mmCIF file of C-alpha atoms in Angstrom:
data_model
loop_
_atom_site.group_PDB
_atom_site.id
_atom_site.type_symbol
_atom_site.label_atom_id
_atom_site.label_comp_id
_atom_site.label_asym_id
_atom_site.label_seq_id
_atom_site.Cartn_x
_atom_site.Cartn_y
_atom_site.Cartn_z
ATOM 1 C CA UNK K 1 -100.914 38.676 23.164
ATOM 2 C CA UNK K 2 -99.860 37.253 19.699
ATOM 3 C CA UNK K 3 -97.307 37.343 17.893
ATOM 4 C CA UNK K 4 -96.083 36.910 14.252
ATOM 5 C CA UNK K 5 -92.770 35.145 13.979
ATOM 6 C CA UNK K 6 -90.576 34.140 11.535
ATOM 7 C CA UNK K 7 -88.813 30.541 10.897
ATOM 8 C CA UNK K 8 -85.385 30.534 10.252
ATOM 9 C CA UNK K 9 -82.983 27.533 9.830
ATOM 10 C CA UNK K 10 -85.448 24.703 9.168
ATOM 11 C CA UNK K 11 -86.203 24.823 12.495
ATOM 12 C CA UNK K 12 -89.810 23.155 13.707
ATOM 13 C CA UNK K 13 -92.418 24.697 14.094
ATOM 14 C CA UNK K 14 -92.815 26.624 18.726
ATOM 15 C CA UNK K 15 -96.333 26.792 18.829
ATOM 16 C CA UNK K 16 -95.852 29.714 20.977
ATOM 17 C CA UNK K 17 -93.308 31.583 19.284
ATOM 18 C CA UNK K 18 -89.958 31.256 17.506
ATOM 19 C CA UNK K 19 -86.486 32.869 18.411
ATOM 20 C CA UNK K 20 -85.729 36.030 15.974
ATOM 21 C CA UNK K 21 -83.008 36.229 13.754
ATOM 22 C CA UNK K 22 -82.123 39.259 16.429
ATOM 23 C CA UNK K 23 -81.636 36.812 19.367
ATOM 24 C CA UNK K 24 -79.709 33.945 17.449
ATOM 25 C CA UNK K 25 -77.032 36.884 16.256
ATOM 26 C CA UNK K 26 -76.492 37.687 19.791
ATOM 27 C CA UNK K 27 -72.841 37.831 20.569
ATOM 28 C CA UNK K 28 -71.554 36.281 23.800
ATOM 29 C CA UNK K 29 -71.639 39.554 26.214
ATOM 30 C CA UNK K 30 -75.252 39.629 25.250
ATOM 31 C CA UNK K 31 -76.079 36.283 24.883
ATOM 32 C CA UNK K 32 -74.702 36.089 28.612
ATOM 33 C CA UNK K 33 -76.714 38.475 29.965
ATOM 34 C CA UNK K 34 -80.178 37.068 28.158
ATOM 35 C CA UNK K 35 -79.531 33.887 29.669
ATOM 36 C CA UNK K 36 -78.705 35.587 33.367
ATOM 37 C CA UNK K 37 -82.347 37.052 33.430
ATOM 38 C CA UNK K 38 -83.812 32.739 33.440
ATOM 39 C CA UNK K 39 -81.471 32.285 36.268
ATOM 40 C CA UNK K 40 -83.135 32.194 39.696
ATOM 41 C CA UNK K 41 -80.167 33.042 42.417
ATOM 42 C CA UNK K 42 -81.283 32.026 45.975
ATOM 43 C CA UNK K 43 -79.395 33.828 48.985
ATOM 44 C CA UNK K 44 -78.320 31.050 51.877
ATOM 45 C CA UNK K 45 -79.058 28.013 50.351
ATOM 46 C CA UNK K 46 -78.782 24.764 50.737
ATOM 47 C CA UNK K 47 -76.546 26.624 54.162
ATOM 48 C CA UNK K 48 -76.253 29.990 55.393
ATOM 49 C CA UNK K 49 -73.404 32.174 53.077
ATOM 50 C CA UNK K 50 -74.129 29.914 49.858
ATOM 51 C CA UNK K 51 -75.643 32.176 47.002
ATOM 52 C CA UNK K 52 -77.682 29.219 44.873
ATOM 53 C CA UNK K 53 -78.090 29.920 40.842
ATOM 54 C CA UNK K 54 -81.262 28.028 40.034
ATOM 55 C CA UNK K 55 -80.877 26.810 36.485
ATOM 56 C CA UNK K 56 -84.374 25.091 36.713
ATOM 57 C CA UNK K 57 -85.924 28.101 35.325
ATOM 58 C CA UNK K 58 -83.755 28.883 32.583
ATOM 59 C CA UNK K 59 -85.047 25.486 31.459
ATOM 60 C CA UNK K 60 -88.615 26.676 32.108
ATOM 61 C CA UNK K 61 -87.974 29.451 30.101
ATOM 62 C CA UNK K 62 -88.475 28.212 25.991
ATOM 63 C CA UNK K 63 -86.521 30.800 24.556
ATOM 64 C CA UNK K 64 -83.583 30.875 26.608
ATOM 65 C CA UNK K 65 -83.473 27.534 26.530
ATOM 66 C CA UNK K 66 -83.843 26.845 22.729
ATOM 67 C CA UNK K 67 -81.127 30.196 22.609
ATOM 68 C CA UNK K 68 -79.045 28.358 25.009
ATOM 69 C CA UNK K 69 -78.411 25.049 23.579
ATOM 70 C CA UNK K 70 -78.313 26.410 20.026
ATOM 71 C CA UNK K 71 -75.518 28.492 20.737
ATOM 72 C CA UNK K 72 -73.877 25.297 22.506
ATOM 73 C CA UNK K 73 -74.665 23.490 19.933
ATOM 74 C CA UNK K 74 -72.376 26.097 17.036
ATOM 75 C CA UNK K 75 -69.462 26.155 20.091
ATOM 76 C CA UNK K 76 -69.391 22.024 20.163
ATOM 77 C CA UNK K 77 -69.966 22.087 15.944
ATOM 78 C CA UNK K 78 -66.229 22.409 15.189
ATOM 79 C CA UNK K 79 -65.017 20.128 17.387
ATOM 80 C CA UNK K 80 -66.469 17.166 15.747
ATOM 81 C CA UNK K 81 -68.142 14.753 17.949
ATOM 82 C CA UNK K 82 -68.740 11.580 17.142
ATOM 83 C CA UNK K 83 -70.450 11.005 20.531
ATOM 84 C CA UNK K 84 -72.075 13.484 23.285
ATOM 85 C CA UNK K 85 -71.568 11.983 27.222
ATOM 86 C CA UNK K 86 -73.862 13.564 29.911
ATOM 87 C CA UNK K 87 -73.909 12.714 33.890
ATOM 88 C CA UNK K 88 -77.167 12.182 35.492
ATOM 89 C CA UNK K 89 -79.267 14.372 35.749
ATOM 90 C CA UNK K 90 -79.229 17.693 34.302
ATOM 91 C CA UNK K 91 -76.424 16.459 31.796
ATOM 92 C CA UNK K 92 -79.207 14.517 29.878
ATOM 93 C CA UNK K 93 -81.317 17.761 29.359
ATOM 94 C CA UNK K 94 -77.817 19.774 28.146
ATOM 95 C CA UNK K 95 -76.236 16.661 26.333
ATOM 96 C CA UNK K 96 -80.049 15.180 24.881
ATOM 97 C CA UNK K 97 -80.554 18.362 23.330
ATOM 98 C CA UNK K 98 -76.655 18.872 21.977
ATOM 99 C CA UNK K 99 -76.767 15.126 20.246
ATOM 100 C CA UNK K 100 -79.464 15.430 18.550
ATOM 101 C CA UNK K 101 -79.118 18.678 16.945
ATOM 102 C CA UNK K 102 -75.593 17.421 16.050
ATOM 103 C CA UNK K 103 -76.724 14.538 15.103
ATOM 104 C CA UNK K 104 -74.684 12.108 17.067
ATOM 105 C CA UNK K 105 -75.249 9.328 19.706
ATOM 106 C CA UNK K 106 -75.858 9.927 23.096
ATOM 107 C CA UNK K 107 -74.624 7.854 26.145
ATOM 108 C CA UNK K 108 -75.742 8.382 29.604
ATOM 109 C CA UNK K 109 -73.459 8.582 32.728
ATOM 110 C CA UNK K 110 -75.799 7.191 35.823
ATOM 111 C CA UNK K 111 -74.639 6.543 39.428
ATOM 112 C CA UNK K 112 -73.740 2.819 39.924
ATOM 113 C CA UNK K 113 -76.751 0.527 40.187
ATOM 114 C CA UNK K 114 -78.898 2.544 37.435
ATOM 115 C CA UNK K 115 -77.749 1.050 34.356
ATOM 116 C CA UNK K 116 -78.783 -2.749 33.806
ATOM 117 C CA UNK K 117 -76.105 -3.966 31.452
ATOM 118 C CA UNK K 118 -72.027 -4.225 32.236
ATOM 119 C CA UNK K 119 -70.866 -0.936 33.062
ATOM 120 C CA UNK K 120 -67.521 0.278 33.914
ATOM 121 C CA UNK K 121 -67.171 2.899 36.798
ATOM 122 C CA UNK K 122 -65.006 5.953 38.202
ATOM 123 C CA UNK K 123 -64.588 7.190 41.460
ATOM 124 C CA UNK K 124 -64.619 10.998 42.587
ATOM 125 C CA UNK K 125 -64.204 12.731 45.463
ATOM 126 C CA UNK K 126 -66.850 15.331 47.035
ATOM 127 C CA UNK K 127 -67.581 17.625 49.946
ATOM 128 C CA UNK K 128 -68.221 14.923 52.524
ATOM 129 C CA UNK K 129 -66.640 11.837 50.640
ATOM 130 C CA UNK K 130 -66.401 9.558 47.860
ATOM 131 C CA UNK K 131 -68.472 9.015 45.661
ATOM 132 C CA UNK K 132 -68.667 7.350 41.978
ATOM 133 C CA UNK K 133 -70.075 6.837 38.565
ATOM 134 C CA UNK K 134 -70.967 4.715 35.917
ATOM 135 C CA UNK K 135 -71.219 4.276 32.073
ATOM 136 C CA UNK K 136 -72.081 1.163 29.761
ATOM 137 C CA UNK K 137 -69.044 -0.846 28.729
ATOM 138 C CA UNK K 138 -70.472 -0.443 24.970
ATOM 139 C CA UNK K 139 -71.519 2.939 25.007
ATOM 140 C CA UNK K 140 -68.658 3.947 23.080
ATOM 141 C CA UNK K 141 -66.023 2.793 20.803
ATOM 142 C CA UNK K 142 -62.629 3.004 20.993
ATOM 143 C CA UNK K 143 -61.092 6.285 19.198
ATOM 144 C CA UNK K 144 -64.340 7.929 19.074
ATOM 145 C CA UNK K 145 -64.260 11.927 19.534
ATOM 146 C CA UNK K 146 -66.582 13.162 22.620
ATOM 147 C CA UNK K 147 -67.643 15.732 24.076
ATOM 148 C CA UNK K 148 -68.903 15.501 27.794
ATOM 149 C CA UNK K 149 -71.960 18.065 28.718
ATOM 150 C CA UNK K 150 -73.339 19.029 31.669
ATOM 151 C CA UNK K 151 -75.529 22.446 32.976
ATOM 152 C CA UNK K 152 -72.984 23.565 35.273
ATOM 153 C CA UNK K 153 -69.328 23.584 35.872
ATOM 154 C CA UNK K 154 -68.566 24.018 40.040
ATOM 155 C CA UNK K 155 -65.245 22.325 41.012
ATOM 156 C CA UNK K 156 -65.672 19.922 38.215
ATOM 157 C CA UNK K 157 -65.610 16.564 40.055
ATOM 158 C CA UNK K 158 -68.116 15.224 38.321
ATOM 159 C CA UNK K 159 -67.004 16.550 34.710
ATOM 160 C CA UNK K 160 -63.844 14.721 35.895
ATOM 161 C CA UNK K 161 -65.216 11.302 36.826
ATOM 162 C CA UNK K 162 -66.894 11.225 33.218
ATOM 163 C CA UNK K 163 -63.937 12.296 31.682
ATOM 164 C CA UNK K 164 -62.572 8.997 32.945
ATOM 165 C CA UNK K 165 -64.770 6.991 32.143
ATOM 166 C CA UNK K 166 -65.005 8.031 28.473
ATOM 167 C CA UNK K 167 -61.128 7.311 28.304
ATOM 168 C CA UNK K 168 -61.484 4.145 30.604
ATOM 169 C CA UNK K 169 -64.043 2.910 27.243
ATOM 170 C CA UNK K 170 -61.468 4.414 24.903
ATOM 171 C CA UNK K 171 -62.833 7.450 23.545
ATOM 172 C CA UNK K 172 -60.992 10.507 22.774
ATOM 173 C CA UNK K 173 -62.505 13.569 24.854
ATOM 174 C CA UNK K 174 -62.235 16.666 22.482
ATOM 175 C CA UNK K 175 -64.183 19.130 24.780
ATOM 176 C CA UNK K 176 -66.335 19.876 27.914
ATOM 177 C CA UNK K 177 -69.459 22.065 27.241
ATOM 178 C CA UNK K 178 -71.465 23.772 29.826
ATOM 179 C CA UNK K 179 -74.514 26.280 30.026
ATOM 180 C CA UNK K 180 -73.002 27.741 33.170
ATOM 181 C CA UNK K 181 -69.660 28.235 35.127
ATOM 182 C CA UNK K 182 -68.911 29.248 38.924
ATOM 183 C CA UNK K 183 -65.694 30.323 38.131
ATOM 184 C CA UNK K 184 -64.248 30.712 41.421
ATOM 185 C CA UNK K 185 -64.402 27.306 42.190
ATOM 186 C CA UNK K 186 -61.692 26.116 39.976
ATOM 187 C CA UNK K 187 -63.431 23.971 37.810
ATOM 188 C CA UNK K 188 -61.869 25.226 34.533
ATOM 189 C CA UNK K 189 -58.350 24.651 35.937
ATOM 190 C CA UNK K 190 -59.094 21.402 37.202
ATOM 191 C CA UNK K 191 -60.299 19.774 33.794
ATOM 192 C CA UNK K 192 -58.080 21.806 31.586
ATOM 193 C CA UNK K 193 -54.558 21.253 34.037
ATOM 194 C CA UNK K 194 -55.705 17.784 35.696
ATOM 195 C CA UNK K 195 -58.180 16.255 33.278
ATOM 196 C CA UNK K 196 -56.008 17.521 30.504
ATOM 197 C CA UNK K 197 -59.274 18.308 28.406
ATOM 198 C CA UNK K 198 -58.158 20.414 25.544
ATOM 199 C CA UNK K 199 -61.186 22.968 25.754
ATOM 200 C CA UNK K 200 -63.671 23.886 28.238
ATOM 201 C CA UNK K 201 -66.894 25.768 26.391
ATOM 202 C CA UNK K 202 -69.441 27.564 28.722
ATOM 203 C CA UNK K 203 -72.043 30.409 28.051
ATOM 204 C CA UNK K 204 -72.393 32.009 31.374
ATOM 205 C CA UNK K 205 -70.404 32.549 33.974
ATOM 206 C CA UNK K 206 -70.450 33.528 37.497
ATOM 207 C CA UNK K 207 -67.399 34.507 39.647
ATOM 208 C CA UNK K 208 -69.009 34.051 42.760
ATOM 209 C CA UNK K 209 -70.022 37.948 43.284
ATOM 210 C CA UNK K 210 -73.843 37.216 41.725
#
């Protein structure tokens, strides 16, 4: 089937289709649950008890992925950015997409070992240990505004290991943006109380009930 779509926003050209007007005037409630239907959940994985949310196919999904980061993109808009920071690996498909249509830098947060120039690096703990991170010494300058982006906000270790190394480099971290967020596992507490980020944005959210 075919369809006839309309441009709006001097956005390029989706071979395929385009997102209506309709579905970029979605408010949050419904922009929530449009988003829910291109997340897979998978019952007992990776262990027995664990309900999974599969974000894979929301990014398989072209319109509720082009929805999803353009709404991120007008919820990270007024906080300025000078820079967008994203952890390996989904953060690069979140934070790729954010910088450009913002049109700021982007600067990648790898595991140690991954990035061949001088790097500075943050330690973090996880379910069975520590573990850490790294960023290039010059991927930012000193007083510039960031926001740090990932797909998913769990118990925000990870969030919080980039969050240090953006102020290890000197930036200023204005805000933490997310597609998704497990709310029962704290990690909105534990950037906003411990990280001392000043706001956490996220589009969908999960409190651990499906």
């Amino acid at each position: 089937m075919r369809f006839r779509v309309r441009f709006i926003g001097g956005a390029a050209p989706y071979e395929k289709g385009v997102i209506s007007v309709a579905l970029h005037a979605l408010d949050p409630k419904a922009l929530e649950e449009r988003l829910k239907k291109s997340i897979r959940t998978i019952p007992d994985y990776p262990q027995p008890g664990i309900l999974f949310y599969d974000i894979t196919t929301l990014f398989q999904d072209p319109e509720a992925y082009k929805l999803a980061i353009d709404h991120l993109v007008e919820r990270v808009r007024p906080f300025r950015p000078d820079v967008i920071v994203g952890p390996e690996a989904r953060g690069f498909v979140v934070g790729g997409p954010l910088a450009y249509a913002l049109g700021v830098g982007f600067a990648f947060v790898r595991k140690p070992g991954k990035l061949p120039r001088e790097v500075v690096t943050a330690e973090y703990e996880k379910e069975y240990g520590p573990d850490s991170l790294a960023i290039h010494r010059d991927a930012l300058l000193p007083g510039q505004r960031v926001v740090v982006a990932d797909d998913l906000l769990a118990t925000g270790g990870t969030m919080g290991a980039t969050v240090d190394l953006v102020r290890k480099l000197g930036g200023e971290v204005v805000a933490a943006a997310f597609l998704i967020e497990l709310a029962h596992l704290g990690g909105r507490k534990f950037l906003l109380e411990e990280k001392k980020v000043p706001e956490v944005v996220t589009l969908v959210r999960y409190s651990g009930e499906g």
